[in-house]
Short mmCIF file of C-alpha atoms in Angstrom, two decimals:
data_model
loop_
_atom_site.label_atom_id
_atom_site.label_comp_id
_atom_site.label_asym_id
_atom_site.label_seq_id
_atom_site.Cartn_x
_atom_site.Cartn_y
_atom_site.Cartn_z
CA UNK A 1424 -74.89 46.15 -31.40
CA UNK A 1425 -75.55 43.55 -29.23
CA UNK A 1426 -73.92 43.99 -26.12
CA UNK A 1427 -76.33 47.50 -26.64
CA UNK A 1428 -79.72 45.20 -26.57
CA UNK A 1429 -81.02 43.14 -23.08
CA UNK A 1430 -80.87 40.08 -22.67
CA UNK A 1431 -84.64 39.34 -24.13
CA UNK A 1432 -84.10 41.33 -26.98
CA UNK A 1433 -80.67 39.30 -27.64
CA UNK A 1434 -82.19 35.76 -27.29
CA UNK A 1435 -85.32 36.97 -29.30
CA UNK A 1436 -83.14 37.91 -32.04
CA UNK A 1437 -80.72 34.27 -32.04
CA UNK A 1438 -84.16 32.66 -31.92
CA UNK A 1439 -85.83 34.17 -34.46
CA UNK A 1440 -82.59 33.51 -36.63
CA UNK A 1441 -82.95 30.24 -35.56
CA UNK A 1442 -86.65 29.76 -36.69
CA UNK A 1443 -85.84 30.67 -39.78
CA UNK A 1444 -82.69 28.60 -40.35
CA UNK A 1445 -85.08 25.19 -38.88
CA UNK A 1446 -87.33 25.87 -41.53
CA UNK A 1447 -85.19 25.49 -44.25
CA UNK A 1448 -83.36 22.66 -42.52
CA UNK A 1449 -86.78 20.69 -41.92
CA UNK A 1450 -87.22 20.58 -45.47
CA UNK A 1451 -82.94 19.69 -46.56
CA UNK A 1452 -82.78 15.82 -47.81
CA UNK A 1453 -80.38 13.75 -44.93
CA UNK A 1454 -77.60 13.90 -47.82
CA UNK A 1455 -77.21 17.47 -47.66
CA UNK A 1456 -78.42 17.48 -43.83
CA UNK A 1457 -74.90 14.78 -43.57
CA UNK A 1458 -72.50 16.14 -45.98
CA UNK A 1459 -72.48 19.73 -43.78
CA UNK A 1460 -71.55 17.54 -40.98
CA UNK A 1461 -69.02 16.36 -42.56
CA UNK A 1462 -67.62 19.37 -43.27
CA UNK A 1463 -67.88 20.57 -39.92
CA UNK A 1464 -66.02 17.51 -39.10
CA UNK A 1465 -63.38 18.36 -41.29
CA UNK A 1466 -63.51 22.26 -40.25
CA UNK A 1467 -62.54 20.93 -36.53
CA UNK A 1468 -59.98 18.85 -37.52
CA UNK A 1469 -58.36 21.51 -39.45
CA UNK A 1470 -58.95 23.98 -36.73
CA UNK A 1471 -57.28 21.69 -34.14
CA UNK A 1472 -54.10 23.66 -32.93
CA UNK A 1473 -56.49 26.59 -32.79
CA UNK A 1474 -59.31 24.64 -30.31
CA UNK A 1475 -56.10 23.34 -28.41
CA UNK A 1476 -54.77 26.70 -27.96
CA UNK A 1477 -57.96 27.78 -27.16
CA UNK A 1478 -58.37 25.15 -24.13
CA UNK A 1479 -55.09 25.09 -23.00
CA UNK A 1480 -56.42 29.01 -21.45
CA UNK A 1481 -59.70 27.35 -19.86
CA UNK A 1482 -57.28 25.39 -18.54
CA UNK A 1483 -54.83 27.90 -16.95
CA UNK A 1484 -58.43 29.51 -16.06
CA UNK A 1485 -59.65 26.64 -14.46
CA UNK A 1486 -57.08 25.67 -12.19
CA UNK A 1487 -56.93 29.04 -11.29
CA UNK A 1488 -59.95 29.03 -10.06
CA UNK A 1489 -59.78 25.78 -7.78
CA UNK A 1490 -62.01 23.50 -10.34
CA UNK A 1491 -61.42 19.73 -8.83
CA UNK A 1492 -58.95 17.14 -10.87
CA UNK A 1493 -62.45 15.55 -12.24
CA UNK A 1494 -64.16 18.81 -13.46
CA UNK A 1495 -60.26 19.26 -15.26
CA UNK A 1496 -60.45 16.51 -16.85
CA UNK A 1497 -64.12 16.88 -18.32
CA UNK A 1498 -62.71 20.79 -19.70
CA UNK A 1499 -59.33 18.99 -21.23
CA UNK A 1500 -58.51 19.04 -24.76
CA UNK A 1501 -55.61 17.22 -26.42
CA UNK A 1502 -55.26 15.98 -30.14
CA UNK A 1503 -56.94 12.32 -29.70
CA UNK A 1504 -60.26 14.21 -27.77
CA UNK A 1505 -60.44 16.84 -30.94
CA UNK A 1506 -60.22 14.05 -33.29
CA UNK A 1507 -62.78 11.97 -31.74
CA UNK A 1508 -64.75 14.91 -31.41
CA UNK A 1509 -64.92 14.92 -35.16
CA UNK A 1510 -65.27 11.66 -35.73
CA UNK A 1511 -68.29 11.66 -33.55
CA UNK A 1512 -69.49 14.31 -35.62
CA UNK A 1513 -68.90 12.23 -38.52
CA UNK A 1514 -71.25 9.13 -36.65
CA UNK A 1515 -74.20 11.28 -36.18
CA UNK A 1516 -73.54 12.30 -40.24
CA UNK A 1517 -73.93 8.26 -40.98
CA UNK A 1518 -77.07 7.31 -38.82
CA UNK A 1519 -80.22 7.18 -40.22
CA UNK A 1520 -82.32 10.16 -40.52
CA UNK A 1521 -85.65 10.01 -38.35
CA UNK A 1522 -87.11 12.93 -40.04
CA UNK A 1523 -90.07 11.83 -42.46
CA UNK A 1524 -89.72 8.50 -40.81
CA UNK A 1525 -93.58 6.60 -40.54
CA UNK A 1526 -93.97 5.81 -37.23
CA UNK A 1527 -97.21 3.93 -38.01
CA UNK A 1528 -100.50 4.28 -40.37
CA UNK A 1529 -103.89 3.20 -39.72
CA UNK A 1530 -107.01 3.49 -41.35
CA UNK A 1531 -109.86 5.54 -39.57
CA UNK A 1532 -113.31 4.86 -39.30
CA UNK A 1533 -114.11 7.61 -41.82
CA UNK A 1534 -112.24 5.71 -44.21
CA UNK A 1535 -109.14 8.41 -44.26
CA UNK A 1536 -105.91 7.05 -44.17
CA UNK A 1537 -103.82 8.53 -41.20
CA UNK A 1538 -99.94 8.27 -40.26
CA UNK A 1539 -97.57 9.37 -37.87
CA UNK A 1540 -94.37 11.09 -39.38
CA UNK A 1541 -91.54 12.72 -37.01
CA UNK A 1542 -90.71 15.79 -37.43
CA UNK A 1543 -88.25 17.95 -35.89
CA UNK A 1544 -88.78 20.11 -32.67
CA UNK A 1545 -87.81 23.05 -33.96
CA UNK A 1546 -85.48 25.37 -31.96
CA UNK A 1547 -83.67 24.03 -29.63
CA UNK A 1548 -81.79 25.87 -26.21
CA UNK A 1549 -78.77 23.84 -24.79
CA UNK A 1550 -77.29 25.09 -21.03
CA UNK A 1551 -74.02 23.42 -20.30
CA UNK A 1552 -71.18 23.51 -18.10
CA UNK A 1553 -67.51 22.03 -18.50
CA UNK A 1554 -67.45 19.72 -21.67
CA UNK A 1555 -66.21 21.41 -24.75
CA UNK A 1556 -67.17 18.41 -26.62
CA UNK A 1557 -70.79 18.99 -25.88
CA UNK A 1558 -70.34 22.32 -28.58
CA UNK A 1559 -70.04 19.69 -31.27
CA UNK A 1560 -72.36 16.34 -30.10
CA UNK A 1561 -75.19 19.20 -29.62
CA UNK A 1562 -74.63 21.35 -32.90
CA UNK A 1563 -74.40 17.67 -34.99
CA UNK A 1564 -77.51 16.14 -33.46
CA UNK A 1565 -79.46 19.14 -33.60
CA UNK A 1566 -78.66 19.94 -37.84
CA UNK A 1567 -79.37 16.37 -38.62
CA UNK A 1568 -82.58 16.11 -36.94
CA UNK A 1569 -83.77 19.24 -38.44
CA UNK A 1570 -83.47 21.48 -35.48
CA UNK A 1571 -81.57 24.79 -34.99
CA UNK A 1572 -79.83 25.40 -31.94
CA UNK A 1573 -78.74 27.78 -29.18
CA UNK A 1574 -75.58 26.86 -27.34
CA UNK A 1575 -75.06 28.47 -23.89
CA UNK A 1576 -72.51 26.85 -22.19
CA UNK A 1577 -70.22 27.43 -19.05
CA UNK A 1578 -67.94 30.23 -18.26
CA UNK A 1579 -64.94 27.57 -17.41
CA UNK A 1580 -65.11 26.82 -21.30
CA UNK A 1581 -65.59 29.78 -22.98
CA UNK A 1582 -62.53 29.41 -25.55
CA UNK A 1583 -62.85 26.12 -26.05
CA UNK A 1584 -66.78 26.23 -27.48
CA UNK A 1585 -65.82 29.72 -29.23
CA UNK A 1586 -63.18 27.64 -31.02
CA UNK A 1587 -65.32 24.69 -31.41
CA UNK A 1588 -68.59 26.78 -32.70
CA UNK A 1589 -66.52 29.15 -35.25
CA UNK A 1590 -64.95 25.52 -37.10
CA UNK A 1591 -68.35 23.63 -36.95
CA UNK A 1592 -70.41 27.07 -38.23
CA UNK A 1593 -67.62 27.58 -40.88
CA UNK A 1594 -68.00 23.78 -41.95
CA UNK A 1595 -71.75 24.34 -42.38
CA UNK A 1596 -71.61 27.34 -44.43
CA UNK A 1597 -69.35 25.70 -46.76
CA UNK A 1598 -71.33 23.18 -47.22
CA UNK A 1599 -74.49 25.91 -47.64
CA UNK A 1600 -76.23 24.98 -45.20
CA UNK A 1601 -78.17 27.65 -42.84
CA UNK A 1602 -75.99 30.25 -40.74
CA UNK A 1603 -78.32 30.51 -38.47
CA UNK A 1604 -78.53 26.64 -37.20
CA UNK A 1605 -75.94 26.75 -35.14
CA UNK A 1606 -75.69 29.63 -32.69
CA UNK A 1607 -74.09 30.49 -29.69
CA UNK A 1608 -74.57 32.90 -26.51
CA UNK A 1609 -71.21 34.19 -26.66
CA UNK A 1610 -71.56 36.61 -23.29
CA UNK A 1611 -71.73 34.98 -19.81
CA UNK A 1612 -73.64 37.17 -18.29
CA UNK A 1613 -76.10 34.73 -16.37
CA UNK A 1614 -79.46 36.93 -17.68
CA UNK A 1615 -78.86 35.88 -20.85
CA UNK A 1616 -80.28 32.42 -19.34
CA UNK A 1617 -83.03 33.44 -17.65
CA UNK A 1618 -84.11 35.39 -21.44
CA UNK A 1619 -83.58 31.70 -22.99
CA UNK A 1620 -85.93 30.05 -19.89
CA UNK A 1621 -88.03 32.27 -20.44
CA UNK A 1622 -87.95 32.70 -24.16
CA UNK A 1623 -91.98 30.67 -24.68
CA UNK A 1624 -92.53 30.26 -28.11
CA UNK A 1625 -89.60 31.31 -29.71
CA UNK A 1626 -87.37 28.47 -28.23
CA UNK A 1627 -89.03 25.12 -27.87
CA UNK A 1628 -87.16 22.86 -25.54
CA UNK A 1629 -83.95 23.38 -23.34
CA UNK A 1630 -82.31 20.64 -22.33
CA UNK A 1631 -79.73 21.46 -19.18
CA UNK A 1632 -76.80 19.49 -19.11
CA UNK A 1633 -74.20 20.13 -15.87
CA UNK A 1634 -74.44 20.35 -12.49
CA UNK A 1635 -77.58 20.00 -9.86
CA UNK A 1636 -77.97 23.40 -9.15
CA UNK A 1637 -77.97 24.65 -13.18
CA UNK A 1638 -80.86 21.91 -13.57
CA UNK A 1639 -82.32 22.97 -10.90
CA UNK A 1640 -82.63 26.70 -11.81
CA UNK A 1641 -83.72 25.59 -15.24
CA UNK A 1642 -86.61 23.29 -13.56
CA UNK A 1643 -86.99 26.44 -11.30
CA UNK A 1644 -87.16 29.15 -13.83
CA UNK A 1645 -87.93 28.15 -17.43
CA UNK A 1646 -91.01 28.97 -19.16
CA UNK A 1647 -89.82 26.56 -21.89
CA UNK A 1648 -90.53 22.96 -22.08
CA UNK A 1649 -87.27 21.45 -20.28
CA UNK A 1650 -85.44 17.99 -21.15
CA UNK A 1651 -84.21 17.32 -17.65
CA UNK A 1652 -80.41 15.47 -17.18
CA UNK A 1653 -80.32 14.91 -14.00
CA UNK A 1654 -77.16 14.06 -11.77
CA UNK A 1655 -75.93 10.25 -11.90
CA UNK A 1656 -76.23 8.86 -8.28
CA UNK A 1657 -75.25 5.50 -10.40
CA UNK A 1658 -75.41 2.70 -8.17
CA UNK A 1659 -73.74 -1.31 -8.87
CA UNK A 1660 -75.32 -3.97 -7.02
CA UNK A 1661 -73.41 -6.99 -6.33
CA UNK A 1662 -75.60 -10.03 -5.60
CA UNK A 1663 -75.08 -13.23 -3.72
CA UNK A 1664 -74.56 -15.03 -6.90
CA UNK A 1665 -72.15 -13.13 -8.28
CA UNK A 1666 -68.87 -14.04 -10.00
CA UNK A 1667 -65.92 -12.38 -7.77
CA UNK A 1668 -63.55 -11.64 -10.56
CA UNK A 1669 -66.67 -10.27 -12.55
CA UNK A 1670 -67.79 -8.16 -9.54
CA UNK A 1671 -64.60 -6.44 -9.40
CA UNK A 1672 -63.65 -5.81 -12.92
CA UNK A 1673 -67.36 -3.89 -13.19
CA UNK A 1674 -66.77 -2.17 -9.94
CA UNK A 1675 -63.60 -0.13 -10.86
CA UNK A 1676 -64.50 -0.05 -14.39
CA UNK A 1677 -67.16 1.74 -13.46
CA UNK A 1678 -65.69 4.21 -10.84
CA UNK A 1679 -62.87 4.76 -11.90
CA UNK A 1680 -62.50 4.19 -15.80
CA UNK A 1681 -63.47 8.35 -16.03
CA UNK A 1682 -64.82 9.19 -12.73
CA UNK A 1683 -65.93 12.70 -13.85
CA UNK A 1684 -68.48 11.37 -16.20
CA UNK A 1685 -72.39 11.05 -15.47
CA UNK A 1686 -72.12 7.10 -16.10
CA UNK A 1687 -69.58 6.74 -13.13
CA UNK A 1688 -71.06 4.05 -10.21
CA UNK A 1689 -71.17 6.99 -6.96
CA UNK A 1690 -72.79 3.84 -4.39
CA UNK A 1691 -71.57 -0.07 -4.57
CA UNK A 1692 -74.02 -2.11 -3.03
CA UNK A 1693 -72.98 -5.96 -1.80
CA UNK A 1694 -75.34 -8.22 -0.80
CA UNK A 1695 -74.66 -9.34 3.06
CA UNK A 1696 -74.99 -13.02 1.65
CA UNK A 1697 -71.64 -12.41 -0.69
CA UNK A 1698 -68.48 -13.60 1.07
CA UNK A 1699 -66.26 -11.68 -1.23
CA UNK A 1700 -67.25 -7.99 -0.08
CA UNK A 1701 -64.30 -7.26 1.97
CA UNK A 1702 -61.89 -8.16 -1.21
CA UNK A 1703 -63.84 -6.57 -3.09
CA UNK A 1704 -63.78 -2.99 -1.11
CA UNK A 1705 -60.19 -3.39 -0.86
CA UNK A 1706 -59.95 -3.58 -4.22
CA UNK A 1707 -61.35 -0.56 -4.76
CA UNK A 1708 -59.84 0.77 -2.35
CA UNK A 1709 -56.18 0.05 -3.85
CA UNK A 1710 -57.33 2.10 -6.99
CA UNK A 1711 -56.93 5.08 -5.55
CA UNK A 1712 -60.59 5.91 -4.68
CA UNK A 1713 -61.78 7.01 -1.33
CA UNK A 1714 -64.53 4.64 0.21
CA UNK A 1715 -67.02 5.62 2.16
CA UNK A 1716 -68.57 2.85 4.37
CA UNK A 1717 -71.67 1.99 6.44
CA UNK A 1718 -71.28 0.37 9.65
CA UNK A 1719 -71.40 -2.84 8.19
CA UNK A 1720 -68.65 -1.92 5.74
CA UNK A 1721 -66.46 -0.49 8.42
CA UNK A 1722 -66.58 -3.83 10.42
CA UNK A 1723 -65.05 -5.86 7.29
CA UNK A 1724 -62.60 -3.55 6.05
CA UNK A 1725 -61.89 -0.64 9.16
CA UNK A 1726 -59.48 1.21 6.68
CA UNK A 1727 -61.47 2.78 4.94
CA UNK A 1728 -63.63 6.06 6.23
CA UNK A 1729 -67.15 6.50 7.94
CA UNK A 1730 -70.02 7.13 5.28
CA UNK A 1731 -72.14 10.44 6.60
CA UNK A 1732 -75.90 10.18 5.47
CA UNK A 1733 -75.30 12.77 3.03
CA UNK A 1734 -73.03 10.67 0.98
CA UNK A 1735 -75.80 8.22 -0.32
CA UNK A 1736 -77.52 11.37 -2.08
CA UNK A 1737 -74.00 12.64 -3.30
CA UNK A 1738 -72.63 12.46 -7.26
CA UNK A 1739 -69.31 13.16 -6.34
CA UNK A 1740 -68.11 13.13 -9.84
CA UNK A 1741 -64.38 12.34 -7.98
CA UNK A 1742 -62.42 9.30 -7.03
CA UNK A 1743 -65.02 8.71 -3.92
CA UNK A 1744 -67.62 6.03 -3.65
CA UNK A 1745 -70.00 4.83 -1.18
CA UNK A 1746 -70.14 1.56 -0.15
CA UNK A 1747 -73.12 -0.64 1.81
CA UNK A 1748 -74.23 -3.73 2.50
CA UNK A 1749 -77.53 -4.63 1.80
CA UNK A 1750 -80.47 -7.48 2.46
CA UNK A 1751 -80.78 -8.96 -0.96
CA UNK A 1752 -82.16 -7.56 -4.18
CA UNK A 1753 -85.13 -5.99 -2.08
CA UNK A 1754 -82.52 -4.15 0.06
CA UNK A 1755 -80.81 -2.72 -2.80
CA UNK A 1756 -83.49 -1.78 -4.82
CA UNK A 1757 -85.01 -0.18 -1.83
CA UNK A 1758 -81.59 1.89 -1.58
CA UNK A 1759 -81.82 2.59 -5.39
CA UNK A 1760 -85.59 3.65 -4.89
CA UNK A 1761 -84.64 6.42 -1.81
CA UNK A 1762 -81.44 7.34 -2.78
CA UNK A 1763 -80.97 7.36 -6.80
CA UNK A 1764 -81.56 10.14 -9.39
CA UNK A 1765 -83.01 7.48 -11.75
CA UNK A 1766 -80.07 7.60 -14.33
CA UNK A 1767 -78.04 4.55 -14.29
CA UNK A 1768 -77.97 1.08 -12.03
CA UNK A 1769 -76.67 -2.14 -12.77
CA UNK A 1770 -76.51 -5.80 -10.79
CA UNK A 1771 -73.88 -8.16 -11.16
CA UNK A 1772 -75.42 -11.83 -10.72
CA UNK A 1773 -75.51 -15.04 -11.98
CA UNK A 1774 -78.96 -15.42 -10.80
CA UNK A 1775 -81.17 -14.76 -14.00
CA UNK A 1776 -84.19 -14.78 -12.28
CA UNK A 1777 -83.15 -12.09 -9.83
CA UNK A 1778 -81.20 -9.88 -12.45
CA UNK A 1779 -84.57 -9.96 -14.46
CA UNK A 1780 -86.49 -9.12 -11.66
CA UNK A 1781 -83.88 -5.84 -10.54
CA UNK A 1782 -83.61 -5.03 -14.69
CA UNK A 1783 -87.52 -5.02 -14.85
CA UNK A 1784 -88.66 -2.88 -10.93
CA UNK A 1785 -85.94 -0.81 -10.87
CA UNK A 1786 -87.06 2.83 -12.20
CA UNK A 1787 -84.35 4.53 -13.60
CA UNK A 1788 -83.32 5.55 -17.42
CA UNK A 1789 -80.93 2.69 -18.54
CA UNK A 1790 -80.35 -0.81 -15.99
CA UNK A 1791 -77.72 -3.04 -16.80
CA UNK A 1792 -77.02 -6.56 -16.19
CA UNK A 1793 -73.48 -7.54 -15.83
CA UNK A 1794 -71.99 -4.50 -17.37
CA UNK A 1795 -70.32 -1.21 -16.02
CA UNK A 1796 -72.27 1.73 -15.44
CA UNK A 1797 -69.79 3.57 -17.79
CA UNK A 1798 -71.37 2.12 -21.10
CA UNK A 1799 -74.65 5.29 -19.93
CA UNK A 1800 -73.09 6.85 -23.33
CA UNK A 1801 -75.15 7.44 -26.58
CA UNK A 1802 -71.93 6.15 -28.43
CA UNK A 1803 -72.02 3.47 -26.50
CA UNK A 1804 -75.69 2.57 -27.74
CA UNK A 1805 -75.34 3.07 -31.52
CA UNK A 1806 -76.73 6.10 -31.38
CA UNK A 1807 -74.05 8.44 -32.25
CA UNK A 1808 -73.16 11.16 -29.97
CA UNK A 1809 -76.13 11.84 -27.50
CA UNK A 1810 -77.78 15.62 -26.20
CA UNK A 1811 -77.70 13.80 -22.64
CA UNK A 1812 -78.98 11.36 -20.33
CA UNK A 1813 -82.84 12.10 -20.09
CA UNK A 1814 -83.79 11.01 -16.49
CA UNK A 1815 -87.79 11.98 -16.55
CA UNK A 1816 -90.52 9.67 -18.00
CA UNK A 1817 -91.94 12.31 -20.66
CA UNK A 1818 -90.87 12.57 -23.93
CA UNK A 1819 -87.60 10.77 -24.36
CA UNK A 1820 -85.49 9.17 -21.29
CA UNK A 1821 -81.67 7.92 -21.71
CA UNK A 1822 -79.69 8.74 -24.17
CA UNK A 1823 -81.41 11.33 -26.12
CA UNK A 1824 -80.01 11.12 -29.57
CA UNK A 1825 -81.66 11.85 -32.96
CA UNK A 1826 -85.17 9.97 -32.37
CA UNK A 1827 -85.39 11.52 -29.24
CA UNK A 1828 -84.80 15.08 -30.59
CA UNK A 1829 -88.07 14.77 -32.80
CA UNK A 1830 -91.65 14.68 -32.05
CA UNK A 1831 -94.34 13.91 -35.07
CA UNK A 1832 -97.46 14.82 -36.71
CA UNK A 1833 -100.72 13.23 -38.35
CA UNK A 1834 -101.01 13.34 -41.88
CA UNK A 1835 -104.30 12.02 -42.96
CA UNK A 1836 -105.60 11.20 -46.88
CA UNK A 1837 -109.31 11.56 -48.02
CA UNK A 1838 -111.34 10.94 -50.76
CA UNK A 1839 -113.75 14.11 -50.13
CA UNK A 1840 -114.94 12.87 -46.32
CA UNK A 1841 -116.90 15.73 -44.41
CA UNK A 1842 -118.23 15.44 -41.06
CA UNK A 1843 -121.79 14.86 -40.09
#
């Protein structure tokens, strides 16, 4: 019946399903909201020779069509990813519950008493490419914060979510919870996302998560309120005062711990004043990565290869970083400022004063002090698994996890108070 319908017609149909199934989830207690979790959590585990099966030919796919080593490795599956794909469903199933939280109460002039109380969005659109994992983080944030969701995500992994999505929905309904709160666009034909972009007031946020030019047709196209992940053009700054064994232990953590991940450091910036930066390129170097240097770079370590301008706008998601050498903390945050995508930057330095000053002017999502750019995870925070990294300044920005999938109302008490 469905392949019959267009595109519109289909997503007007999941979202009115959807509608439906966030009403009734609005109103569930967080015990019954948790326990289906936990049953999908179980459902997955159960399911895990199926889900392997089922990645093992995205896989064969994959590498049939040319995808790079790093874009591999975000699509694998083996038995420790499925479990801690559970058990991250499990997390979200143990934080607190922000729906029918106060956020604050005051007491207006006309003597009613007014509060703030979050609420959930509603129905929710997610567009993603290459994770599988991102079938369960999304479908477990969106259920316990009350919202329904639409899943739409990449052609690469197309077995992998259908085996991830039929375990988690199966979970759910076992626990009774609402078929329709977890759905997903099973067809790849590419209409299908224009219908959600377009889909204004049946779907009431879309959050993109992949590539540069998928957010950028979403930014482009939608009609929908969009929750913009950006790419990571991560940058680590390594100050004058910084420790040389600590400098290079955040460096290649944060390349090359899982260089296909939106936390991984793309630029390393060394302060001129540091007379450890040839060491420390080497270093990097001796990891495996490819570096990319300015001329500066090149003269202290002539190995390694010729940075083009492009590179410093580049998430190459790969074992490739650019390196520089910059004038102090206004140099580098003058790099960060023209060349980052406001997602993740971090300074290594013993100077407090100028880490404070870098942590407080430079404009991006999450800025870390002495730690690898590789902790940008929602995990990582204590917030459970995370919808993305939120890189614009409305709404939410970071890791957007429960809170940030929630907006509120006012709820005000009188005693009989009419205008004049």
């Amino acid at each position: 019946m469905t392949e019959m319908m267009t595109p519109e017609a289909q997503i007007s149909a999941m979202a009115a399903a959807a509608r439906g199934a966030s009403n009734a989830l609005a109103r569930l207690p967080s015990a019954t909201k948790a326990a289906g979790l936990r049953a999908a959590a179980a459902a997955i585990r159960a399911a895990e020779a199926t889900i392997l099966a089922a990645n093992a030919q995205d896989m064969a796919g994959g590498a049939a069509r040319g995808l790079s080593g790093a874009m591999l490795d975000r699509l694998r599956l083996d038995p420790a990813r499925v479990a801690a794909m559970a058990e991250g469903v499990e997390a979200v199933a143990a934080l607190d519950d922000p729906v029918g939280a106060m956020i604050d109460t005051r007491i207006a002039p006309s003597g009613i008493e007014l509060s703030r109380v979050r609420v959930p969005i509603g129905v929710i659109g997610i567009i993603y490419e290459s994770r599988p994992n991102v079938t369960a983080d999304a479908a477990a944030l969106c259920v316990m914060s009350g919202n329904a969701v639409i899943l739409r995500g990449g052609s690469e992994a197309a077995a992998s979510n259908a085996a991830i999505h039929a375990a988690f929905v199966r979970g759910l309904a076992e626990a009774g919870l609402p078929s329709g709160a977890v759905q997903r666009v099973a067809a790849t034909d590419r209409a299908l996302v224009g219908a959600m972009l377009t889909a204004a007031g049946e779907i009431d946020m879309i959050v993109p998560r992949g590539g540069k030019s998928l957010v950028a047709r979403v930014q482009a196209d939608a009609r929908v309120p969009v929750l913009a992940h950006l790419d990571g053009i991560n940058h680590v700054y390594v100050h004058a005062s910084a420790d040389p064994a600590m400098a290079q232990a955040i460096t290649v953590n944060a390349k090359m711990r899982r260089t296909g991940i939106c936390g991984s450091m793309e630029t390393l910036l060394i302060d001129r004043a540091w007379p450890h930066a040839a060491p420390l390129i080497e270093a990097l170097a001796a990891t495996g990565c490819e570096v990319r240097g300015d001329a500066a770079a090149l003269e202290l370590v002539p190995a390694i290869g010729a940075a083009s301008a492009e590179d410093w706008d580049t998430e190459y998601l790969d074992a490739i970083a650019s390196v520089a050498l910059v004038d102090g903390v206004d140099g580098a945050m003058a790099h960060i400022a023209a060349h980052g995508s406001h997602h993740t930057d971090a300074i290594v330095a013993d100077d407090a004063a100028v880490a404070e000053r870098f942590l407080s002017e430079v404009d991006s999502a999450i800025v870390l002090w002495n730690a690898s750019t590789q902790y940008a995870d929602g995990g990582e925070f204590g917030l459970g698994a995370e919808i993305g990294i939120a890189t614009g300044r409305l709404h939410a920005r970071g890791p957007v996890a429960l809170e940030g999938l929630t907006t509120y109302k006012w709820i005000g008490r009188g005693a009989g108070q009419v205008r004049g």
